[in-house]
Coordinates of C-alpha atoms in Angstrom, one line a residue:
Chain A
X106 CA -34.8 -170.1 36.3
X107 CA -35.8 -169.3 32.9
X108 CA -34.1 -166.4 33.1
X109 CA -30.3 -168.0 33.1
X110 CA -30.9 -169.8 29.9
X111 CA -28.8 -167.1 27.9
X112 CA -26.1 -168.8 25.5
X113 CA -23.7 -166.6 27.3
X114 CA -24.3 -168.2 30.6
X115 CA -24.7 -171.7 29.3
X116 CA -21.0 -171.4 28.2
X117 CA -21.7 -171.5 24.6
X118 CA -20.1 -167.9 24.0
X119 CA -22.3 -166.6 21.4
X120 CA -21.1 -162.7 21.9
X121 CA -18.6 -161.1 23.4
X122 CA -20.2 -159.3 26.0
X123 CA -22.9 -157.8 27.3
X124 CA -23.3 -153.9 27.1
X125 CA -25.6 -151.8 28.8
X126 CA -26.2 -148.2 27.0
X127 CA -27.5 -145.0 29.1
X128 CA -28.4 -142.6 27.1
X129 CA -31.8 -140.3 26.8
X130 CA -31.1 -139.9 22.8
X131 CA -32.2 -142.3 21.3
X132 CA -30.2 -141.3 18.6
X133 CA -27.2 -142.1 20.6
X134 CA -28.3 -145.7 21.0
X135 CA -28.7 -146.2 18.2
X136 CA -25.8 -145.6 16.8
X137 CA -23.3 -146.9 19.8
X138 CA -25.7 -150.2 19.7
X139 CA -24.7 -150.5 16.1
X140 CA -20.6 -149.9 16.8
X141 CA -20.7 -152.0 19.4
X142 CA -22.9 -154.8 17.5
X143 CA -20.0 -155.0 14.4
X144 CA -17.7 -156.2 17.2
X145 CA -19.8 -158.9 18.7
X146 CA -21.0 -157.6 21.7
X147 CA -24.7 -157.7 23.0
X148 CA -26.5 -154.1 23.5
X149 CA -29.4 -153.4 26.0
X150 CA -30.4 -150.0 26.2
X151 CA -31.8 -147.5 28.9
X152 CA -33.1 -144.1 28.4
X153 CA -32.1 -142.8 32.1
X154 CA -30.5 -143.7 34.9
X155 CA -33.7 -144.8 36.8
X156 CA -34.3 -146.8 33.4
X157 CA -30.5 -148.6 33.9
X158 CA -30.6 -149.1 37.2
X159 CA -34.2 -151.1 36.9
X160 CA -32.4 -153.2 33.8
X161 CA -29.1 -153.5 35.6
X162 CA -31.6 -155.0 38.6
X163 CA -33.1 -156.8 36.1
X164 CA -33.0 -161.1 36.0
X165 CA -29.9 -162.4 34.7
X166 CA -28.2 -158.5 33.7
X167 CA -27.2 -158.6 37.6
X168 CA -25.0 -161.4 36.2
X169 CA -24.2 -161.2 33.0
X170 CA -23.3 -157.3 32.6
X171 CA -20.4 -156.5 31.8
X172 CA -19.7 -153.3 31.2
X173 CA -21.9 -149.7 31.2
X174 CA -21.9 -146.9 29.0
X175 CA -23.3 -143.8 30.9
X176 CA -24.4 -140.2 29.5
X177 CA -24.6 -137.9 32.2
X178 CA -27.4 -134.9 31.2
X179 CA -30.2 -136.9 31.6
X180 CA -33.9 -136.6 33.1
X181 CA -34.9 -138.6 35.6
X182 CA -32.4 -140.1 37.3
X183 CA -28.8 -138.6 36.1
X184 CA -25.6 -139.8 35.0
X185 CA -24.0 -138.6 37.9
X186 CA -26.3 -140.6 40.5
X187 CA -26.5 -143.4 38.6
X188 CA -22.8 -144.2 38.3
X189 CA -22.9 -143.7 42.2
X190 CA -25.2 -146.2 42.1
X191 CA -23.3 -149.0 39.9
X192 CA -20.0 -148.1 42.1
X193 CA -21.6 -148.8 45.3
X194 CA -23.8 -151.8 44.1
X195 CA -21.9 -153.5 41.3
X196 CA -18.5 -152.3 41.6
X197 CA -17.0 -154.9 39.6
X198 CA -19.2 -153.5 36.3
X199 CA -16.5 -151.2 34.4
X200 CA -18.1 -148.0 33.7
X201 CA -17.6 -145.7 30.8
X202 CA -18.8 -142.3 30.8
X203 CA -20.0 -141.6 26.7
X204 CA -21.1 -137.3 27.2
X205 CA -22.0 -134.4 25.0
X206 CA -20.5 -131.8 27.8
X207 CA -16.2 -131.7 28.1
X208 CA -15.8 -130.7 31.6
X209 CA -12.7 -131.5 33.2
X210 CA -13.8 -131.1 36.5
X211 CA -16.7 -134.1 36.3
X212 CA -13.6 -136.0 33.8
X213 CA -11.6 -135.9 37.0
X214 CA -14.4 -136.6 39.2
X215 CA -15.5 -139.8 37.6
X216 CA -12.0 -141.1 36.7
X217 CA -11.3 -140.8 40.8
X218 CA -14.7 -142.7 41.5
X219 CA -13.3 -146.0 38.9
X220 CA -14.8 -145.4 35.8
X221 CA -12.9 -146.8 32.8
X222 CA -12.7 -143.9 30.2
X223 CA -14.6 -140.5 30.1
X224 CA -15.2 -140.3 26.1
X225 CA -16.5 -136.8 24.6
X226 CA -19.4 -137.0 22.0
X227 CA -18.8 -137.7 19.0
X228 CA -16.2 -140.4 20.0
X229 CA -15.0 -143.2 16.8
X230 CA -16.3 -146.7 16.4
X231 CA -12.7 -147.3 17.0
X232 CA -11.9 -145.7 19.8
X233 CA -15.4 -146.6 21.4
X234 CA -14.6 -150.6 21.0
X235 CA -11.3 -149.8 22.2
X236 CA -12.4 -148.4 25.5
X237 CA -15.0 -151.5 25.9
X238 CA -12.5 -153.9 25.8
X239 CA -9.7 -152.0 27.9
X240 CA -13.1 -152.2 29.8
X241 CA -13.9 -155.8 29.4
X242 CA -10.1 -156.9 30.4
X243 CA -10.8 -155.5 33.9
X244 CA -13.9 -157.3 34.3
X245 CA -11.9 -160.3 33.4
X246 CA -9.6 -159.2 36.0
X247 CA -12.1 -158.6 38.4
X248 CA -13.6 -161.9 38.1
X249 CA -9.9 -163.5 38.9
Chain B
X171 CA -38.7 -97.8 59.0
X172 CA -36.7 -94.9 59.2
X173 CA -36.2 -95.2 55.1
X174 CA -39.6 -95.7 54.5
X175 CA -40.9 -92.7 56.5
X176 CA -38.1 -90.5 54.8
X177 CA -39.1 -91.6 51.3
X178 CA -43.0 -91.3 51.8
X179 CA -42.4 -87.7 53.5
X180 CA -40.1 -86.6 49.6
X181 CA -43.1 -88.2 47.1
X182 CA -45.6 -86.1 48.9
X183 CA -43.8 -82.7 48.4
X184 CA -45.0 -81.2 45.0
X185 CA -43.6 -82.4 41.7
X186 CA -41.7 -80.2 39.7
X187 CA -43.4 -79.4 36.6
X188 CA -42.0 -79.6 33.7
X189 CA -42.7 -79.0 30.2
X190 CA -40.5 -80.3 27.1
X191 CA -40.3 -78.1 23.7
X192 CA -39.1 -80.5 21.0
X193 CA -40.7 -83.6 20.5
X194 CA -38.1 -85.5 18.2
X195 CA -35.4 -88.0 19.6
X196 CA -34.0 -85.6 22.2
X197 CA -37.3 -85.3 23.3
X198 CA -38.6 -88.4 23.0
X199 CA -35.5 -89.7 24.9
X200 CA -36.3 -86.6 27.5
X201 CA -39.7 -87.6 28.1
X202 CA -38.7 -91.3 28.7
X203 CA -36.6 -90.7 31.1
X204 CA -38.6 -88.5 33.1
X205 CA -41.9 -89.9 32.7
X206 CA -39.8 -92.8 34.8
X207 CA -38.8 -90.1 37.9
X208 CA -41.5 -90.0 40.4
X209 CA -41.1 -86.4 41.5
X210 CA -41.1 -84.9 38.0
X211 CA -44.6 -84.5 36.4
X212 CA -44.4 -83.3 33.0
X213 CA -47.3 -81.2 31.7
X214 CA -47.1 -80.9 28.6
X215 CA -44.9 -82.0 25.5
X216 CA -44.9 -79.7 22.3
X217 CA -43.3 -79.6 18.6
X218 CA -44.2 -77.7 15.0
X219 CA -44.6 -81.3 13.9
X220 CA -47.7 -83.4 14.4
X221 CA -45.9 -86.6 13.6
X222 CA -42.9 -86.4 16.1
X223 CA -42.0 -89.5 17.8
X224 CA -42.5 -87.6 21.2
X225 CA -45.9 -87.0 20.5
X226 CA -46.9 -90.1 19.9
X227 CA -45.2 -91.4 22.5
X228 CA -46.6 -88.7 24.8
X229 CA -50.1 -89.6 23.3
X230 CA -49.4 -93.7 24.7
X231 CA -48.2 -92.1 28.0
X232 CA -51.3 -89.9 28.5
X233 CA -49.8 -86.7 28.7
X234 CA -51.0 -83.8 27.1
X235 CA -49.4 -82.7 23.8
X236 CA -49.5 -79.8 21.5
X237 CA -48.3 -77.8 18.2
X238 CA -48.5 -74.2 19.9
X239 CA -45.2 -74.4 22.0
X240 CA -46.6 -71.1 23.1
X241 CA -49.1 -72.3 24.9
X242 CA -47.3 -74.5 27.0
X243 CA -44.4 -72.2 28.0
X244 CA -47.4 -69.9 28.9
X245 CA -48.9 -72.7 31.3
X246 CA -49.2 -71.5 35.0
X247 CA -48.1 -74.7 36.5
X248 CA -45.1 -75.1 34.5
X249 CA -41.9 -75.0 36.7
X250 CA -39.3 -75.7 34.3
X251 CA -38.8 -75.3 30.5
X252 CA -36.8 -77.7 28.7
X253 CA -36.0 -76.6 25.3
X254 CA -35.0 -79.6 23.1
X255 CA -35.6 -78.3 19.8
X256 CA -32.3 -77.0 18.6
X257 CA -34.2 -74.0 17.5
X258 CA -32.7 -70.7 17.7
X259 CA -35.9 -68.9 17.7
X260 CA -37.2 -70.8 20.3
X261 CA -35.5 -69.1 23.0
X262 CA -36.9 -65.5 22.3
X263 CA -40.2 -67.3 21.8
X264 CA -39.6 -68.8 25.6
X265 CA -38.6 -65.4 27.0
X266 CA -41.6 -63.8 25.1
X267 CA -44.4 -66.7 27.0
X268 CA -42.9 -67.5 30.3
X269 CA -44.2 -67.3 33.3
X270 CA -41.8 -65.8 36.0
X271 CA -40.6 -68.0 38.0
X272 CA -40.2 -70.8 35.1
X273 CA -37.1 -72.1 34.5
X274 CA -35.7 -72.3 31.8
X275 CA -33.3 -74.9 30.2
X276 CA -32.2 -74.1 26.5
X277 CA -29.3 -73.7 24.4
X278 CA -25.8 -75.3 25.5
X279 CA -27.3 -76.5 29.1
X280 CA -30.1 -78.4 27.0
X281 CA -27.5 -79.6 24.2
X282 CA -25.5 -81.2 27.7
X283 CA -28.9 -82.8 28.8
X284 CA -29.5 -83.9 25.8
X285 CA -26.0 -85.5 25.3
X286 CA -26.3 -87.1 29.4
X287 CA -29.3 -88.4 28.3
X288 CA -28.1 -90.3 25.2
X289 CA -25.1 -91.6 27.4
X290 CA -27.4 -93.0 29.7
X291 CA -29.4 -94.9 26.9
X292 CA -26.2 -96.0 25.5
X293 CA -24.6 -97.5 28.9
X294 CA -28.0 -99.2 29.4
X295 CA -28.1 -100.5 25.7
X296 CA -24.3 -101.7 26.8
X297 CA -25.6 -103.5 30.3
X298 CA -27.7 -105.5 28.3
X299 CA -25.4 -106.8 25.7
X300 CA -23.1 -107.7 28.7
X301 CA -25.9 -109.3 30.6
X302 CA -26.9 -111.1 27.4
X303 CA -23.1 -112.4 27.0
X304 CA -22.4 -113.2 30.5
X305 CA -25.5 -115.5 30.5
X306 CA -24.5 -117.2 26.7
X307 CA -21.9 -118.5 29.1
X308 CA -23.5 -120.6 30.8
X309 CA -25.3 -122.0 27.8
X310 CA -22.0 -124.1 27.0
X311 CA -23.2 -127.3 28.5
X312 CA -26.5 -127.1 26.9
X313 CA -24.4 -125.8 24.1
X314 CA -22.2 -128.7 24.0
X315 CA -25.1 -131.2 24.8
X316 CA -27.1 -130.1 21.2
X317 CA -24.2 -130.4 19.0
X318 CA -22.0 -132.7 20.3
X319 CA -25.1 -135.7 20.4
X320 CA -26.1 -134.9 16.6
X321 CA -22.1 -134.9 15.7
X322 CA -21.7 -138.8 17.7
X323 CA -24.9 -139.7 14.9
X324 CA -23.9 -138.2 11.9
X325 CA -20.4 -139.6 12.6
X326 CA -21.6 -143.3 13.7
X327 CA -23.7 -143.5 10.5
X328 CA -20.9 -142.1 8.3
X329 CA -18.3 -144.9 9.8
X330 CA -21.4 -147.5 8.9
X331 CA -22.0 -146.1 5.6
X332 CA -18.3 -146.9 4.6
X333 CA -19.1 -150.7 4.4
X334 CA -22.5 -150.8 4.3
X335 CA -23.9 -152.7 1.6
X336 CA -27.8 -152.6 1.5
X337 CA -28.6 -149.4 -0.7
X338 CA -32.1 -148.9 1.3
X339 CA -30.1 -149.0 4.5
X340 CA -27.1 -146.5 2.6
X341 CA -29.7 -144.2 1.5
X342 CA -31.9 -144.2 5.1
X343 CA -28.5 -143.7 7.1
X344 CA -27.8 -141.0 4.1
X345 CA -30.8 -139.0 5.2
X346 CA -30.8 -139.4 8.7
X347 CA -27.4 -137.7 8.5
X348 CA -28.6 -134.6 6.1
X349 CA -31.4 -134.2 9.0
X350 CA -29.0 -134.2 12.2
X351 CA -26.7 -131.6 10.2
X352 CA -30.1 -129.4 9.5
X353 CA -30.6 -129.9 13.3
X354 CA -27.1 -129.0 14.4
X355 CA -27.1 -125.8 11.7
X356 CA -30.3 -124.5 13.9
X357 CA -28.5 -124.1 17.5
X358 CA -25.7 -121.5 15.7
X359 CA -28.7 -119.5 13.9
X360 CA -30.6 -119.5 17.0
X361 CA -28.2 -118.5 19.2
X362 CA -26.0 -115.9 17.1
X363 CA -29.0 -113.9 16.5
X364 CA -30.2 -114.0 20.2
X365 CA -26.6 -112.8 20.6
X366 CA -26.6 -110.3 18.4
X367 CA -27.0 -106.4 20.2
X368 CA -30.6 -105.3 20.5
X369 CA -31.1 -103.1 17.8
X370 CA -32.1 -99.7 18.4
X371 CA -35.2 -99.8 15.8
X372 CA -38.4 -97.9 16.3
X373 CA -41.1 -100.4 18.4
X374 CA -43.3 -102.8 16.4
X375 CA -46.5 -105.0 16.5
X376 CA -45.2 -108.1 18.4
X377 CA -46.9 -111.2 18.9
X378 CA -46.3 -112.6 21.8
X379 CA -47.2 -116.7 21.6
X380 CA -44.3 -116.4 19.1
X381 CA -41.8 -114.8 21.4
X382 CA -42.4 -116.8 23.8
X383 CA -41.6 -119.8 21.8
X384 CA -38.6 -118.4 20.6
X385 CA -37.6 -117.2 24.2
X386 CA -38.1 -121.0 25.7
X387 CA -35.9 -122.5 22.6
X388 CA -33.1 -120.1 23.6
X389 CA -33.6 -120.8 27.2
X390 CA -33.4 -124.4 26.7
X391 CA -29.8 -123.9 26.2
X392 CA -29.2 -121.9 29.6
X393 CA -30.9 -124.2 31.6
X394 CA -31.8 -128.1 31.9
X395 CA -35.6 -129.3 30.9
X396 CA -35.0 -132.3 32.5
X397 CA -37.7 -133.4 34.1
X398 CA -39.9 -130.2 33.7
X399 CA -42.8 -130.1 32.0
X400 CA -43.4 -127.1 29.9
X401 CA -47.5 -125.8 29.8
X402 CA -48.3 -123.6 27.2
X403 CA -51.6 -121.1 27.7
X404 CA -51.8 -119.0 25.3
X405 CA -54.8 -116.6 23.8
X406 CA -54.5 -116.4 20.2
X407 CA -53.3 -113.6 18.8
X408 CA -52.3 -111.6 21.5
X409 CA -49.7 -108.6 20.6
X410 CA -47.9 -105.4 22.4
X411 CA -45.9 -102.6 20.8
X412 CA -42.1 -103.4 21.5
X413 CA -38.7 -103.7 20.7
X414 CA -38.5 -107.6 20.1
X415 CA -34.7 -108.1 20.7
X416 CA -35.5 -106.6 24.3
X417 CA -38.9 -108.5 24.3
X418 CA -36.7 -112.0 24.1
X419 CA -34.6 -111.1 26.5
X420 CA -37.1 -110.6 28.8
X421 CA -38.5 -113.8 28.7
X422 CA -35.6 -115.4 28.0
X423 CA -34.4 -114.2 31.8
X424 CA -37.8 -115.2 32.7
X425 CA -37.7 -118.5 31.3
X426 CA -34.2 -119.4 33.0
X427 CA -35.2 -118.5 36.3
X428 CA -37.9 -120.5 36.6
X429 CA -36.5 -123.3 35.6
X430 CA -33.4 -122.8 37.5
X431 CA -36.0 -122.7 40.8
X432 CA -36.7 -126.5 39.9
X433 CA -33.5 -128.1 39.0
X434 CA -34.6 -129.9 42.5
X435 CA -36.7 -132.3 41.5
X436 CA -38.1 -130.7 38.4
X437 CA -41.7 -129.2 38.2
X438 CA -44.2 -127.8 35.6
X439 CA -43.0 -124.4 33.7
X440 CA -46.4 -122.6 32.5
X441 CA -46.7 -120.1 30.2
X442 CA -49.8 -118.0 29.8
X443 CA -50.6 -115.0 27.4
X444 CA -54.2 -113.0 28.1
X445 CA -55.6 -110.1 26.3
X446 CA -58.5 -107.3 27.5
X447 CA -59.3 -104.4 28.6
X448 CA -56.7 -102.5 26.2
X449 CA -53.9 -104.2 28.6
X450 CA -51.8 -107.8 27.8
X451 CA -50.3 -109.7 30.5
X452 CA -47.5 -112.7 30.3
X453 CA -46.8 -115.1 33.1
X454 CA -44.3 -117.3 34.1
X455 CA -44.6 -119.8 36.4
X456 CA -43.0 -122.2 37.8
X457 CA -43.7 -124.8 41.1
X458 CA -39.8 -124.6 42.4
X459 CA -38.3 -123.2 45.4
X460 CA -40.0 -119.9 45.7
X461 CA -38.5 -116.8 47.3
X462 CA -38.7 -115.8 51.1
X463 CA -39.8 -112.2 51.9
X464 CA -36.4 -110.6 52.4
X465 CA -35.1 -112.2 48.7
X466 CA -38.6 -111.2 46.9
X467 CA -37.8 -107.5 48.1
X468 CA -34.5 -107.3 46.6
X469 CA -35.2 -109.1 43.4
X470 CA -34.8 -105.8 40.9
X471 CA -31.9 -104.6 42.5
X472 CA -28.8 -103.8 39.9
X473 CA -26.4 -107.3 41.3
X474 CA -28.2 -108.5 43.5
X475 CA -28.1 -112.2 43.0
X476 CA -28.7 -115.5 45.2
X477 CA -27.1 -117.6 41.8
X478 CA -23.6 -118.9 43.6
X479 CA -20.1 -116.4 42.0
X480 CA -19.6 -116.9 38.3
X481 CA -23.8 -118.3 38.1
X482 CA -26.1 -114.9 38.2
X483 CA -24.6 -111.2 37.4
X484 CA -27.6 -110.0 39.4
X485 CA -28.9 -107.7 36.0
X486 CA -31.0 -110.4 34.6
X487 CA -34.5 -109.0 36.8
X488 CA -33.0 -105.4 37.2
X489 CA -32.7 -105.3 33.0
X490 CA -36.4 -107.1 33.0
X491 CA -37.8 -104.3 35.4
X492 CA -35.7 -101.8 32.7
X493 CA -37.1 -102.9 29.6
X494 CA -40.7 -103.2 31.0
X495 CA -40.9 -99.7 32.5
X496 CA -39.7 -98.3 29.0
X497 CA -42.5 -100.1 27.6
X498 CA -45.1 -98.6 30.9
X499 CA -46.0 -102.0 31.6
X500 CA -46.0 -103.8 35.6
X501 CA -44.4 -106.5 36.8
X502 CA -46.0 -108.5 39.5
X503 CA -44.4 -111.3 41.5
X504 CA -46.1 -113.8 43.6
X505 CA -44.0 -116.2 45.3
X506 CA -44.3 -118.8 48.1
X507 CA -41.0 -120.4 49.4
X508 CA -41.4 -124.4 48.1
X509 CA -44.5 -123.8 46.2
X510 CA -42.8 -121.9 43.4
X511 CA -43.1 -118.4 41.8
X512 CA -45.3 -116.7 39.2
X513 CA -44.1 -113.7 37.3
X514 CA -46.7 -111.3 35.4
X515 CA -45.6 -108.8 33.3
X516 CA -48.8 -106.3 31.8
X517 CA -48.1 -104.2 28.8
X518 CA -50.5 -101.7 27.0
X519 CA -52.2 -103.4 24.2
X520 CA -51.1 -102.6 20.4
X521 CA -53.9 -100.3 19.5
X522 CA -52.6 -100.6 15.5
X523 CA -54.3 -97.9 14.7
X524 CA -54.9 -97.1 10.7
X525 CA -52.3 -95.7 8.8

């Protein structure tokens, strides 16, 4: 049970949230880990989707995830599948699609199948943390 | 089989012979174009000049030249004269030689050739600019990807640097941003001068290895590496005479094929360069989806295309096939439906002979 001994879970609220970030630059994790880090939250990072499906499946991140950032060009694994994947096996974890590519066609596609907000590379800290906790209020929501 | 047995029955009938008087760009242009039409032979090339392009070219192409224009209007086989030189003289100098029953073609009939010719050259210089451009289309997402993902970096570090503190950490994040801009700066440069039309500049040593390298950078914006591994065999060293605009291009359409034949599943994308025997040879090849029989046969056809509408113009291979007969080289394809394709392209050598 070692794995449920994170502050979060034990009630004593130490962040915000826990965020997983999907993206194959790590670059890009970098610097979204550190946006999302000056607002409290908790960052864990995957480099594909196979890679944040395995973490996602991973001990107490089956729990305790709250919301996923998602690229979608990436090896492996793509965004594409792997949001399939979190809709039809977590469907309460908000999704928000983070991509280098504007394409109106896959915006549309992925607001139909539930995710949050699809955000265009480069997006603001601002507007980033704002989509995370629009994000976060409907996992609250969810979990009513 | 009907087609086959028609076309066998025309390429036995004899050739006509031809011989070409002028050896500078009309000529040169002449002899291109009919060195590439299977029932013309051409026996014999001549000019007052030693150093005309034609000659030279003629030289590479293994027909016989000469500076006695004389002689070869005299030639028994010759059954048509084609007087390119713009030379006044020239046609009482044809009338004086020829052989009855030679042809002749001179004066304003010549100057038309001459000006059909050029048209040609120009509408195929214009296919491949509009190839070239309808392809950089479909490099947006690829595009997009490379400058967009350096652009969410150098504006995540920027947003930091405004309250950050530490000065190691200011002057790290500093950096990191003067990189990601160098890195961003590349994709324009790259791609503008890929863009840019071919020039129409006399051929020149190329090395290969380094076109190829150049080719697979541009590709990478046309198609997705994902999960493909790239295998590089080169020989060292290893050159052709060319155009290197159209030599790009060629691999460039190469490249993007193959790796358009795995975007199942990925695959391995080799890349091998070999020199000998006064030839060099470049192959592509990839482990996709391969091509069945009745595809493989169409593959060089002006539009033909198995990309879905708005994916392939179909002139990608037909331009390849183009730019590779110009240069007398051979393509050879070798496919296998789910086992991938290998392409193999063998050009004359660059004999770089002393000035």
């Amino acid at each position: 049970m070692a794995e449920f001994t994170s502050g979060f879970f034990m009630g004593d609220k130490a962040t915000n949230g826990r965020i997983l970030v999907v993206d194959d630059e790590a670059d890009i994790r970098k610097v979204v880990r550190m946006t999302l880090q000056k607002a409290g939250y908790d960052v864990l990072e995957a480099e594909n989707g196979e890679k944040a499906i395995e973490t996602i499946n991973a001990g107490e991140n089956r729990l305790l995830l709250d919301v996923v950032i998602c690229d979608i060009r990436m090896p492996k694994i793509n965004g594409v599948e792997a949001i399939a994947y979190f809709r039809s096996n977590y469907p309460r974890v908000p999704l928000i699609v983070l991509t280098g590519f504007p394409d109106t066609d896959m915006a549309t596609s992925m607001l139909r199948q539930g995710v949050v907000d699809y955000l265009v590379k480069p997006v603001e800290g601002e507007k980033l943390r704002e989509s995370v906790a629009r994000a976060m209020d409907q996992r609250e929501l969810a979990h009513l | 089989m009907r087609d086959l047995t028609d076309s066998a029955v025309v390429s036995t009938l004899a050739p006509t012979k031809v011989a070409i008087l002028g050896a500078g760009r009309g000529g040169t242009a002449l002899l291109d174009l009919l060195y590439r039409i299977p029932s013309i032979e051409i026996i014999g090339i001549a000019d007052r000049d030693s150093q005309a392009p034609g000659l030279q070219r003629a030289r590479d192409l293994k027909i016989p030249v000469t500076e006695q224009a004389e002689e070869l209007i005299a030639n028994h086989g010759v059954n048509l004269i084609m007087d390119v030189t713009g030379d006044p003289q020239m046609e009482r100098v044809i009338h004086l030689h020829r052989r009855p029953g030679a042809d002749v073609l001179s004066g304003t009939a010549s100057r038309v050739l001459w000006e059909l010719v050029r048209h040609e050259a120009n509408l195929q210089a214009e296919l491949f600019h509009a190839e070239k451009l309808a392809g950089i289309g479909h490099f947006a997402a690829g595009i997009a990807h490379d400058i967009n993902n350096p652009l969410q970096l150098i504006l995540g570090l920027a947003e930091n640097l405004v309250d950050e503190t530490d000065i190691k950490t200011v002057h790290e994040q500093a950096m990191e941003i003067v990189e990601a801009v160098k890195r961003t700066s590349a994709i324009s440069r790259d791609l503008t001068q890929y863009a840019r039309k071919t020039s129409a500049r006399d051929d020149v040593v190329v090395w290969l290895n380094g076109i190829l390298d150049e080719a697979l950078k541009i590709a990478r914006y046309a198609a997705s590496f994902h999960d493909i591994t790239v295998v590089k065999q080169y020989e060292a060293g290893v050159d052709v005479k060319g155009n290197p605009d159209e030599l790009l291009h060629v691999f460039v359409n190469l490249i993007t094929n193959a790796v358009h034949a795995m975007d199942q599943g990925g695959g391995t994308l080799t890349m091998t360069t070999r020199a000998g025997g006064g030839a060099t040879s470049v192959s592509i090849a990839d482990t996709g989806c391969g091509m069945p029989p009745e595809v493989l046969s169409r593959i060089f056809e002006p539009f033909f295309t198995t990309k879905g509408p708005g994916k392939g113009t179909g002139l990608g291979l037909y331009n390849v096939k183009t730019i590779v007969n110009k240069m007398i080289g051979k393509i050879a394809v070798d496919s296998r439906v789910d086992e991938g394709t290998t392409i193999t392209i063998t050009l004359p050598s660059s004999e770089e002979a002393p000035p």
